[in-house]
Coordinates of C-alpha atoms in Angstrom, one line a residue:
M56 CA -39.9 -96.5 -48.7
S57 CA -36.3 -96.1 -48.5
E58 CA -35.0 -97.1 -45.2
I59 CA -33.9 -93.9 -42.8
R60 CA -30.8 -94.2 -40.7
P61 CA -30.7 -92.2 -37.9
L62 CA -27.2 -91.0 -36.9
P63 CA -26.5 -91.1 -33.2
A64 CA -27.8 -88.2 -31.1
V65 CA -25.9 -84.7 -30.7
T66 CA -25.8 -83.2 -27.3
V67 CA -27.3 -79.7 -26.8
D68 CA -27.5 -77.4 -24.1
R69 CA -31.4 -76.2 -24.5
P70 CA -34.3 -76.5 -22.7
W71 CA -36.5 -79.7 -23.1
W72 CA -39.1 -78.2 -25.3
R73 CA -37.1 -76.5 -27.9
G74 CA -37.7 -78.7 -30.9
A75 CA -40.0 -80.8 -29.0
T76 CA -42.4 -83.3 -30.6
I77 CA -46.1 -82.8 -28.5
Y78 CA -48.3 -85.2 -29.0
Q79 CA -52.3 -84.3 -28.5
V80 CA -55.0 -86.5 -26.6
Y81 CA -58.8 -85.7 -27.0
P82 CA -59.5 -87.9 -23.6
R83 CA -62.9 -88.6 -24.7
S84 CA -62.0 -90.5 -27.6
F85 CA -58.5 -91.9 -26.5
C86 CA -59.3 -95.2 -24.5
D87 CA -62.1 -95.9 -22.3
S88 CA -61.5 -98.0 -19.8
N89 CA -64.6 -98.5 -17.7
G90 CA -67.1 -99.4 -20.4
D91 CA -69.2 -96.3 -20.7
G92 CA -68.6 -95.1 -24.3
I93 CA -66.2 -92.6 -23.4
G94 CA -62.3 -92.2 -22.7
D95 CA -61.0 -91.5 -19.5
L96 CA -57.7 -90.3 -17.6
P97 CA -56.9 -94.0 -16.4
G98 CA -57.1 -95.4 -20.2
I99 CA -54.6 -92.4 -21.1
T100 CA -52.5 -93.9 -18.7
S101 CA -52.9 -97.6 -19.6
K102 CA -51.5 -96.4 -23.3
L103 CA -48.7 -93.9 -22.1
D104 CA -46.5 -97.0 -23.3
Y105 CA -47.4 -96.8 -26.6
I106 CA -47.1 -92.5 -27.0
A107 CA -43.9 -92.9 -25.3
S108 CA -42.9 -95.3 -28.1
L109 CA -43.6 -93.1 -30.7
G110 CA -40.7 -91.1 -29.7
V111 CA -42.6 -88.1 -28.6
D112 CA -41.2 -85.7 -25.9
A113 CA -44.8 -84.6 -23.9
V114 CA -48.4 -85.5 -24.0
W115 CA -50.6 -82.5 -24.1
L116 CA -54.3 -83.3 -22.5
S117 CA -57.3 -81.5 -23.5
P118 CA -59.9 -80.7 -21.3
F119 CA -60.4 -82.9 -18.1
F120 CA -62.0 -80.8 -15.6
T121 CA -65.6 -80.8 -14.2
S122 CA -67.8 -79.5 -16.8
P123 CA -71.3 -79.8 -18.2
M124 CA -69.8 -80.6 -21.3
K125 CA -71.8 -78.1 -23.7
D126 CA -68.3 -77.6 -25.5
F127 CA -67.0 -81.1 -24.3
G128 CA -64.6 -79.4 -21.7
Y129 CA -63.9 -76.0 -23.1
D130 CA -66.8 -74.8 -20.8
V131 CA -64.9 -74.7 -16.9
A132 CA -67.2 -75.3 -13.9
D133 CA -64.2 -76.4 -11.5
Y134 CA -60.8 -76.0 -12.9
C135 CA -59.5 -77.8 -10.1
G136 CA -61.4 -80.5 -10.4
V137 CA -61.3 -83.9 -12.7
D138 CA -64.9 -84.3 -14.2
P139 CA -65.8 -88.1 -12.8
I140 CA -66.4 -89.2 -17.0
F141 CA -62.6 -88.8 -16.6
G142 CA -61.7 -90.2 -13.6
C143 CA -60.4 -88.1 -10.5
L144 CA -57.7 -86.2 -9.3
S145 CA -55.7 -89.6 -8.0
D146 CA -56.3 -90.8 -11.3
F147 CA -54.6 -87.8 -12.7
D148 CA -51.5 -88.1 -10.2
D149 CA -51.0 -91.8 -11.4
L150 CA -51.3 -90.7 -15.1
I151 CA -48.2 -87.8 -14.4
A152 CA -46.3 -90.4 -12.2
K153 CA -46.5 -93.1 -15.0
A154 CA -45.6 -90.3 -17.7
H155 CA -42.7 -89.1 -15.7
E156 CA -41.3 -92.8 -15.3
L157 CA -41.4 -93.0 -19.3
G158 CA -39.6 -89.6 -19.6
L159 CA -43.0 -87.6 -21.1
R160 CA -44.1 -84.9 -19.9
I161 CA -47.5 -83.6 -19.2
L162 CA -48.9 -80.5 -20.5
I163 CA -52.5 -79.6 -20.0
D164 CA -55.3 -77.2 -21.1
Q165 CA -55.6 -73.6 -19.7
V166 CA -58.9 -71.9 -20.9
Y167 CA -58.7 -68.5 -19.6
S168 CA -61.5 -66.5 -21.5
H169 CA -64.6 -68.1 -20.4
T170 CA -66.1 -70.4 -17.8
S171 CA -68.9 -72.5 -17.8
D172 CA -72.3 -70.9 -16.7
Q173 CA -72.4 -73.4 -13.8
H174 CA -69.3 -72.1 -12.4
R175 CA -69.9 -70.9 -9.0
W176 CA -68.0 -67.4 -9.8
F177 CA -70.6 -67.1 -12.3
S178 CA -73.5 -68.2 -10.2
E179 CA -72.2 -65.6 -7.4
S180 CA -71.5 -63.0 -10.5
R181 CA -75.2 -63.4 -11.4
S182 CA -76.8 -63.2 -8.5
S183 CA -76.8 -59.3 -7.8
R184 CA -74.5 -56.2 -8.7
E185 CA -73.0 -55.7 -5.7
N186 CA -71.6 -59.0 -4.5
D187 CA -67.8 -60.1 -4.2
K188 CA -68.0 -61.4 -8.0
A189 CA -70.1 -58.7 -9.6
D190 CA -67.6 -58.0 -12.1
W191 CA -65.3 -60.7 -12.6
Y192 CA -67.4 -61.4 -15.8
V193 CA -68.5 -58.7 -18.4
W194 CA -71.6 -57.2 -18.3
A195 CA -73.6 -54.3 -19.9
D196 CA -77.0 -53.0 -19.4
P197 CA -79.4 -52.9 -22.5
K198 CA -79.4 -49.9 -25.2
V199 CA -82.5 -47.7 -24.1
D200 CA -84.3 -50.1 -26.9
G201 CA -83.2 -53.4 -24.8
S202 CA -81.3 -53.9 -27.3
P203 CA -77.9 -55.7 -26.9
P204 CA -75.1 -53.3 -26.1
N205 CA -72.8 -53.2 -29.1
N206 CA -73.4 -55.9 -32.4
W207 CA -70.7 -58.4 -31.2
Q208 CA -71.7 -61.8 -32.7
S209 CA -70.3 -65.3 -31.0
V210 CA -68.2 -67.4 -33.0
F211 CA -70.8 -70.3 -32.4
G212 CA -73.5 -68.2 -34.2
G213 CA -75.8 -65.2 -33.2
P214 CA -75.1 -62.1 -30.6
A215 CA -72.3 -62.4 -28.2
W216 CA -74.7 -61.1 -25.3
T217 CA -77.4 -63.0 -23.6
W218 CA -79.9 -61.3 -21.0
D219 CA -79.7 -62.5 -17.7
A220 CA -83.4 -61.2 -15.5
R221 CA -81.5 -61.7 -11.9
R222 CA -79.6 -59.0 -12.5
C223 CA -81.2 -57.2 -15.7
Q224 CA -78.6 -56.9 -18.0
Y225 CA -76.5 -58.5 -20.3
Y226 CA -73.6 -61.0 -20.3
M227 CA -71.0 -61.2 -23.1
H228 CA -69.9 -65.1 -24.3
N229 CA -67.4 -64.8 -27.4
F230 CA -68.5 -68.6 -27.8
L231 CA -71.7 -70.3 -26.5
S232 CA -74.1 -68.6 -24.0
S233 CA -73.4 -71.3 -21.3
Q234 CA -69.6 -69.7 -21.6
P235 CA -69.8 -66.5 -20.0
Q236 CA -66.6 -64.3 -20.9
M237 CA -64.3 -63.6 -17.9
N238 CA -63.3 -59.8 -17.0
M239 CA -60.1 -60.8 -17.1
H240 CA -59.2 -56.8 -17.0
N241 CA -60.1 -57.2 -13.1
P242 CA -56.5 -57.7 -11.5
K243 CA -59.1 -60.5 -9.2
V244 CA -59.7 -62.4 -11.9
Q245 CA -56.4 -62.5 -13.0
D246 CA -55.3 -63.8 -9.4
A247 CA -57.8 -66.3 -9.2
M248 CA -56.8 -68.1 -13.2
L249 CA -52.7 -67.7 -12.2
G250 CA -54.1 -69.8 -8.6
V251 CA -55.3 -72.3 -11.2
A252 CA -52.0 -73.0 -12.9
Q253 CA -50.3 -72.7 -9.7
F254 CA -52.5 -75.9 -8.5
W255 CA -51.7 -77.8 -11.5
L256 CA -48.0 -76.7 -11.3
D257 CA -47.8 -77.8 -7.4
R258 CA -49.0 -81.1 -8.8
G259 CA -46.8 -81.8 -11.4
V260 CA -47.9 -80.9 -14.9
D261 CA -44.7 -80.2 -17.0
G262 CA -46.5 -76.9 -18.8
F263 CA -49.8 -75.4 -20.2
R264 CA -51.2 -75.1 -23.8
V265 CA -53.4 -72.0 -23.4
D266 CA -56.6 -71.6 -25.5
A267 CA -58.1 -69.1 -27.3
I268 CA -56.1 -66.2 -25.4
N269 CA -56.5 -63.6 -27.7
F270 CA -59.9 -63.8 -26.6
A271 CA -59.3 -63.0 -23.0
M272 CA -60.1 -59.3 -23.1
H273 CA -62.3 -57.3 -24.4
D274 CA -63.1 -53.3 -25.1
P275 CA -64.6 -51.9 -22.0
D276 CA -65.7 -49.1 -24.0
L277 CA -67.9 -52.2 -26.1
K278 CA -67.3 -50.4 -29.2
D279 CA -68.9 -51.7 -32.1
N280 CA -67.1 -54.0 -34.4
P281 CA -66.9 -52.7 -37.6
P282 CA -67.8 -55.2 -41.0
A283 CA -65.4 -57.4 -42.6
P284 CA -64.7 -56.7 -46.4
L285 CA -66.0 -59.0 -48.4
G286 CA -63.7 -62.3 -49.5
N287 CA -63.6 -65.3 -51.4
G288 CA -65.0 -67.2 -48.7
V289 CA -68.2 -68.7 -47.9
R290 CA -69.9 -66.9 -44.6
T291 CA -71.1 -69.4 -42.2
R292 CA -71.9 -67.6 -39.5
P293 CA -72.8 -63.8 -38.0
F294 CA -69.4 -63.9 -36.5
D295 CA -67.9 -63.8 -40.5
F296 CA -69.0 -60.7 -40.9
Q297 CA -67.2 -58.3 -39.0
L298 CA -64.0 -57.2 -38.3
K299 CA -62.8 -58.9 -34.6
I300 CA -61.3 -55.7 -33.4
H301 CA -63.1 -55.1 -30.1
N302 CA -64.1 -58.3 -28.6
Q303 CA -61.0 -59.8 -28.7
S304 CA -57.2 -58.8 -29.0
H305 CA -57.0 -55.9 -26.1
P306 CA -53.3 -54.9 -25.9
D307 CA -53.4 -55.4 -22.2
I308 CA -53.7 -59.1 -22.7
P309 CA -49.7 -59.5 -23.0
G310 CA -49.6 -57.8 -19.8
F311 CA -51.2 -61.0 -18.4
I312 CA -49.3 -63.3 -20.1
A313 CA -46.0 -61.8 -18.2
R314 CA -47.5 -62.2 -14.6
M315 CA -48.0 -66.1 -15.6
R316 CA -44.7 -66.3 -17.0
A317 CA -43.4 -64.8 -13.8
L318 CA -45.1 -67.7 -12.0
M319 CA -44.2 -70.3 -14.2
D320 CA -40.6 -69.1 -14.2
K321 CA -40.9 -70.3 -10.5
Y322 CA -41.2 -73.9 -11.5
P323 CA -37.8 -74.5 -13.7
G324 CA -38.7 -76.5 -16.6
R325 CA -42.0 -75.6 -17.4
F326 CA -43.4 -74.7 -21.1
S327 CA -45.9 -72.6 -22.4
V328 CA -47.8 -72.0 -25.7
A329 CA -50.5 -70.1 -26.5
E330 CA -53.5 -71.3 -29.5
V331 CA -54.0 -67.7 -31.2
G332 CA -56.5 -67.8 -34.4
G333 CA -58.1 -64.7 -36.0
D334 CA -57.5 -62.3 -38.4
Q335 CA -54.0 -61.0 -37.1
P336 CA -52.5 -64.1 -35.3
D337 CA -49.0 -63.4 -36.8
R338 CA -48.7 -59.9 -35.1
E339 CA -50.2 -61.5 -31.6
M340 CA -48.2 -64.5 -31.6
K341 CA -45.2 -62.2 -31.8
A342 CA -46.8 -60.0 -28.8
F343 CA -47.9 -63.2 -26.7
T344 CA -44.2 -64.8 -27.3
A345 CA -41.4 -61.5 -26.9
D346 CA -38.7 -60.8 -25.2
N347 CA -38.9 -64.1 -23.0
R348 CA -41.1 -63.1 -20.5
H349 CA -44.3 -64.0 -22.1
F350 CA -45.2 -67.6 -23.4
D351 CA -42.4 -69.5 -24.5
S352 CA -44.2 -71.0 -28.0
A353 CA -47.4 -70.1 -29.9
Y354 CA -49.2 -71.8 -33.0
G355 CA -51.7 -70.1 -35.5
F356 CA -53.9 -72.1 -38.0
N357 CA -51.6 -71.4 -41.0
F358 CA -51.9 -75.0 -41.8
L359 CA -54.8 -76.3 -39.6
Y360 CA -57.5 -75.1 -42.4
A361 CA -55.7 -74.9 -45.3
E362 CA -57.7 -76.4 -48.3
S363 CA -53.9 -77.8 -50.1
L364 CA -50.3 -78.0 -48.2
T365 CA -47.9 -75.9 -51.0
P366 CA -44.5 -74.5 -51.4
A367 CA -45.9 -70.7 -50.8
L368 CA -47.8 -72.0 -47.9
V369 CA -44.7 -73.4 -46.1
R370 CA -42.7 -70.6 -47.3
E371 CA -45.2 -67.8 -45.5
A372 CA -45.3 -69.7 -42.4
L373 CA -42.0 -70.3 -41.8
E374 CA -40.6 -66.9 -42.8
A375 CA -42.7 -65.2 -40.1
W376 CA -40.6 -66.5 -37.6
P377 CA -37.2 -65.9 -38.0
D378 CA -34.7 -66.9 -35.6
Q379 CA -33.8 -63.5 -34.0
E380 CA -33.5 -61.9 -30.5
G381 CA -36.9 -61.3 -29.0
I382 CA -39.0 -63.7 -30.9
G383 CA -40.6 -66.1 -29.8
W384 CA -40.3 -70.5 -30.4
P385 CA -43.3 -71.3 -33.1
S386 CA -45.2 -74.3 -32.7
W387 CA -46.7 -76.0 -35.3
A388 CA -49.9 -78.4 -35.8
F389 CA -51.1 -79.9 -39.3
S390 CA -54.8 -81.1 -37.5
N391 CA -56.1 -81.3 -33.8
H392 CA -59.8 -81.7 -32.2
D393 CA -61.0 -78.3 -34.0
A394 CA -59.5 -78.9 -37.4
P395 CA -60.0 -81.9 -40.3
R396 CA -57.5 -83.6 -40.4
W397 CA -54.7 -83.2 -42.9
I398 CA -54.5 -86.3 -45.0
S399 CA -58.5 -85.7 -46.0
R400 CA -57.6 -82.4 -47.0
W401 CA -54.5 -82.8 -48.8
A402 CA -54.1 -86.4 -49.8
P403 CA -55.3 -87.6 -53.2
E404 CA -57.2 -90.8 -52.6
D405 CA -55.4 -92.8 -55.3
S406 CA -51.6 -91.5 -53.9
R407 CA -52.4 -91.0 -50.0
T408 CA -49.8 -93.7 -48.5
A409 CA -46.9 -91.5 -50.5
Y410 CA -48.7 -87.8 -50.1
A411 CA -49.0 -88.5 -46.8
A412 CA -45.2 -90.1 -46.5
M413 CA -43.8 -86.9 -47.7
A414 CA -46.1 -84.7 -45.5
M415 CA -45.1 -86.2 -42.3
M416 CA -41.3 -85.6 -43.4
L417 CA -41.7 -82.3 -43.9
F418 CA -43.8 -81.9 -40.7
I419 CA -40.9 -83.3 -38.5
S420 CA -38.5 -81.0 -40.4
L421 CA -40.4 -77.4 -39.7
R422 CA -37.9 -75.0 -37.3
G423 CA -40.2 -75.6 -34.1
N424 CA -42.3 -78.0 -32.1
V425 CA -44.0 -80.4 -33.7
I426 CA -48.0 -81.0 -32.4
L427 CA -49.1 -84.2 -33.4
W428 CA -53.0 -85.0 -33.5
Q429 CA -53.8 -88.6 -32.2
G430 CA -54.5 -90.9 -34.9
E431 CA -52.1 -88.9 -36.8
E432 CA -49.7 -91.2 -36.6
L433 CA -51.7 -93.8 -38.1
G434 CA -53.0 -91.7 -40.9
L435 CA -56.4 -91.5 -39.9
T436 CA -58.8 -89.7 -41.9
Q437 CA -61.7 -87.6 -41.3
V438 CA -65.1 -89.2 -40.1
D439 CA -68.2 -87.8 -41.8
I440 CA -70.6 -88.2 -39.1
P441 CA -74.4 -87.9 -40.0
F442 CA -76.3 -85.0 -38.7
E443 CA -78.4 -87.3 -36.2
K444 CA -75.2 -88.3 -34.6
L445 CA -73.5 -84.9 -34.4
Q446 CA -72.3 -83.9 -30.7
D447 CA -70.3 -80.9 -31.7
P448 CA -72.6 -77.8 -30.6
E449 CA -71.3 -75.2 -33.5
A450 CA -71.7 -77.9 -36.3
I451 CA -75.7 -78.4 -35.0
A452 CA -76.2 -74.6 -34.7
N453 CA -74.5 -73.5 -38.5
W454 CA -75.8 -77.2 -40.1
P455 CA -75.1 -78.0 -42.9
L456 CA -72.2 -74.9 -44.0
T457 CA -70.0 -75.2 -40.6
L458 CA -67.8 -78.2 -40.9
S459 CA -68.5 -80.8 -37.6
R460 CA -65.5 -80.7 -35.4
D461 CA -66.3 -84.4 -34.6
G462 CA -65.2 -85.7 -37.6
T463 CA -61.8 -85.3 -36.3
R464 CA -62.4 -86.6 -32.6
T465 CA -63.5 -89.9 -33.5
P466 CA -62.0 -92.6 -31.0
M467 CA -58.6 -94.1 -31.4
P468 CA -58.8 -98.1 -33.2
W469 CA -56.6 -99.9 -31.6
M470 CA -57.2 -103.5 -32.0
A471 CA -58.8 -103.9 -35.4
D472 CA -60.7 -107.4 -34.2
A473 CA -62.1 -106.3 -31.4
A474 CA -65.7 -104.7 -30.7
Q475 CA -65.3 -101.1 -30.8
C476 CA -61.9 -101.5 -32.5
G477 CA -60.7 -101.9 -29.0
F478 CA -61.6 -98.3 -28.0
S479 CA -64.5 -99.6 -25.5
S480 CA -66.3 -102.6 -24.9
V481 CA -69.9 -100.1 -25.6
E482 CA -71.1 -98.3 -28.5
P483 CA -68.4 -94.9 -28.2
W484 CA -69.8 -91.6 -27.8
L485 CA -69.2 -90.6 -31.5
P486 CA -68.5 -93.6 -34.3
L487 CA -65.7 -95.1 -35.6
G488 CA -64.5 -94.3 -38.9
V489 CA -65.6 -97.3 -41.4
D490 CA -62.0 -97.1 -43.0
H491 CA -60.4 -96.9 -39.5
R492 CA -60.5 -100.6 -38.1
A493 CA -57.9 -101.7 -41.0
M494 CA -55.6 -98.6 -39.8
S495 CA -55.3 -99.5 -35.6
V496 CA -52.8 -99.9 -34.4
D497 CA -52.3 -103.8 -33.9
V498 CA -52.5 -103.4 -37.3
E499 CA -50.0 -101.0 -37.9
E500 CA -47.4 -102.3 -35.4
A501 CA -47.3 -105.6 -37.3
D502 CA -46.5 -103.8 -41.0
P503 CA -42.8 -102.2 -41.1
Q504 CA -44.3 -100.0 -44.1
S505 CA -47.1 -98.7 -42.5
M506 CA -48.0 -94.9 -41.6
L507 CA -47.0 -95.5 -37.2
A508 CA -43.8 -97.6 -38.6
L509 CA -42.7 -94.2 -40.8
T510 CA -43.4 -91.6 -38.3
R511 CA -41.4 -93.6 -35.8
K512 CA -38.5 -93.4 -37.9
L513 CA -39.3 -90.2 -38.8
L514 CA -39.5 -88.7 -35.4
A515 CA -36.1 -90.7 -34.4
T516 CA -34.6 -88.8 -37.4
R517 CA -35.5 -85.7 -35.6
S518 CA -34.2 -86.5 -32.5
A519 CA -31.1 -87.7 -33.7
N520 CA -30.6 -84.7 -35.6
D521 CA -29.8 -81.6 -33.7
A522 CA -30.3 -79.6 -36.7
L523 CA -34.0 -80.4 -37.2
Q524 CA -34.8 -79.8 -33.7
I525 CA -33.1 -76.6 -33.1
G526 CA -31.2 -75.1 -36.0
D527 CA -32.5 -72.4 -38.0
L528 CA -33.9 -72.2 -40.9
E529 CA -33.6 -70.6 -45.0
I530 CA -35.8 -71.0 -47.6
V531 CA -34.1 -72.2 -50.8
E532 CA -36.3 -72.6 -53.1
A533 CA -40.5 -73.0 -53.4
L534 CA -41.6 -72.6 -56.7
G535 CA -44.2 -74.8 -58.1
D536 CA -44.2 -77.9 -56.1
L537 CA -40.7 -78.0 -55.3
L538 CA -39.9 -77.0 -52.0
V539 CA -36.2 -76.8 -50.5
F540 CA -35.0 -74.9 -47.2
E541 CA -31.9 -75.8 -45.3
R542 CA -31.5 -76.3 -41.5
R543 CA -28.3 -75.5 -40.0
S544 CA -27.0 -75.3 -36.2
P545 CA -23.3 -75.0 -35.0
Q546 CA -22.8 -78.9 -35.4
Q547 CA -24.8 -79.8 -38.5
H548 CA -26.0 -78.5 -41.7
L549 CA -29.2 -80.4 -43.7
I550 CA -30.9 -79.7 -46.4
C551 CA -34.4 -81.1 -47.0
A552 CA -36.3 -81.4 -50.1
F553 CA -39.8 -82.0 -51.4
N554 CA -41.6 -82.5 -54.0
M555 CA -45.5 -81.9 -53.4
G556 CA -46.7 -82.4 -56.9
R557 CA -47.4 -85.6 -59.3
K558 CA -44.5 -84.8 -61.8
D559 CA -41.3 -86.0 -61.4
I560 CA -39.1 -83.1 -60.6
A561 CA -35.0 -82.9 -61.2
W562 CA -33.2 -81.8 -58.3
Q563 CA -30.1 -82.2 -56.3
P564 CA -27.9 -79.9 -54.4
A565 CA -25.0 -77.9 -55.5
Q566 CA -21.9 -80.5 -54.8
P567 CA -23.8 -83.4 -54.9
D568 CA -21.0 -85.5 -53.5
R569 CA -20.8 -83.5 -50.0
W570 CA -24.2 -84.6 -49.3
R571 CA -25.6 -87.7 -47.8
V572 CA -29.2 -88.8 -47.6
I573 CA -30.3 -89.4 -44.3
A574 CA -34.2 -90.2 -44.7
A575 CA -35.8 -90.5 -47.8
V576 CA -39.6 -91.5 -48.6
N577 CA -41.1 -92.5 -52.1
E578 CA -37.8 -94.1 -54.0
T579 CA -36.0 -90.9 -54.4
T580 CA -32.9 -90.6 -56.8
P581 CA -29.4 -89.3 -56.5
S582 CA -30.7 -86.7 -59.0
G583 CA -34.5 -86.4 -58.7
L584 CA -37.5 -86.4 -56.7
P585 CA -40.2 -88.3 -58.0
A586 CA -44.1 -87.8 -56.9
F587 CA -44.3 -86.8 -53.7
G588 CA -40.8 -87.8 -52.9
A589 CA -38.9 -85.6 -50.1
K590 CA -35.3 -86.6 -48.6
I591 CA -33.5 -85.2 -45.9
L592 CA -29.5 -84.5 -47.0
E593 CA -26.2 -84.2 -44.7
K594 CA -23.5 -82.2 -45.2
I595 CA -20.5 -84.5 -45.1
A596 CA -17.2 -82.3 -46.1

C-alpha cells in the first residue's frame, strides 16, 4: 500500500457533526470488565483511549438501558436506568467524563416506537381500559370472529397483534410480542419520550441515534396493508408479503420530530441521526431531516444489505442527497449491529486485503457522516453462529432463511494470546470468530500494513481535508467497475477514483500535471488503477 500523506487541517466554521466519523459500540460485545461474559460500560470506558486513537469524532452506544433483553436492549423497561449487566448511572457518568476529556462525543440510542412489555407504562396500560395510561399503547378490539383487527404482520414473524386477557383486546407490536407499540399519536406519550431525551441531555450526552423512527406512528383507522408485488428476493417472513403502508410511515411523524428538534436546540452542539428502513426510505429520510427543523441527519440501508458494492449503487445512494437548501445531511454505514459485515459480503476471499483497503477509502470519501461499526477498522469478518448458540430472536424464529444478526455482534478481539482474546475472562455470550484472533487489536497495532493502520491513516486524511468532510460531491463516472467523483469546498478541490474490479483500468484526470496524490491504496500508477486500486488527488493549480 502506498503511504498516505494527510495535508494540514483546514479550519472551517461548521457544526462538529457535519462530516464527522462516528464509531458504533455494541456494549454487550465490546469489553467485559467484570468477568460475566457480557461487555459493560466500565469496559467501554477502559477502551476509550483506543477509540480516540482511531481519529473518530464521536461514539454511538447501542442500548444499555434496563431491559429483559428479549431483543438485547431494544426492548426498554426503563429509559432512564442502566441495566445492571452493563453497570449503573455513575458508570455512565464516568464514561461521559472520560470521553469528553479525550475530545470524543457520546451519542446514545433512543427507541420511541415501542417499549418492553415489562415497562411500568405497559403494566398500567394493560390493567384496564380506564387507567391514566390506557391509550399509551395501541389497543384494538377483535373482529367479530375473534381474529386480530387487521392483517398487519410483525418484522420478526407472525401477526403484529397479541391478545391480552386483562383488557380483552389485542395490542400491536411491530417486532416481538414482548415489544408493545407505543401510541405516539398521544401528546402525553410524546411528552414522556421528550422527557426521556431531556434526562439524557441533562446528563451530558451529545446526541441521539433514533431507532426505527418510521415505525413510531400507525394509521389509527387500522386499515389492512395491501399485498406486496412479487420480487426476485426470497420472502423469509409474512412481513415481506405486504406493503407496509398503514402500520408505519404515518405523515404525523415529522411533527413529533420537530418537537424533539425544538428540545435539542436548547442544548447547543447536540446532534440527531435517524435510522430509516422500509419500502420508501429516501422519501422518509428527506421528510425527517427537512428544513433545519427536524433531525440533523438520517441513514438508510443502501449499503447495509447490499450483496455487492458497485459504482451504480454508490451513484444511486449519493445522488439521492444533493447539496440543496432544505435537504438534510446524510450519514452512511456499510455494516452495523443488524447487518452482516461488509468484508464478508463484498470482498473476494483471494483479494480480501486489497478489496478492504479500496472499500475503506471509498467509505471515508463519501459526502456525509461515516458510521464505523466496531471491528470494521480491524477487517473483522462475519461469524457463522451455529443454531444451538444463536441468541438473535429473529434468526431463531425464522431459521434457517433469516441471516442471524449474531454473526456481526460477536465480541471484539483485543489480545491474540489472551483467553477469549482479551474480551472477557470467561466464555462470552457469543462465540468469537475463529479467524478473529489473528485480527486482534494488539496484532494489528504491531503491523504497519494492517487494516487498523490503514483505517487510522484514512481517517486522518479525511480530518485533514475539508473537501472530504463537508465538500459537495459530483459523480464524474460510474460505469462498469470505475467510480470517479469530485469533492469541492471553498478551500479545496479533490477527485476520488476507485477501481472496484479485478482488471486494471487506465484512468487519469484531465490535465494530470495539475493534480497531486494525497492518498492511494494498492499501488496505483500515474495513469492507471490496478485491481481494487483507489486514490484521492488534490488540484494544485
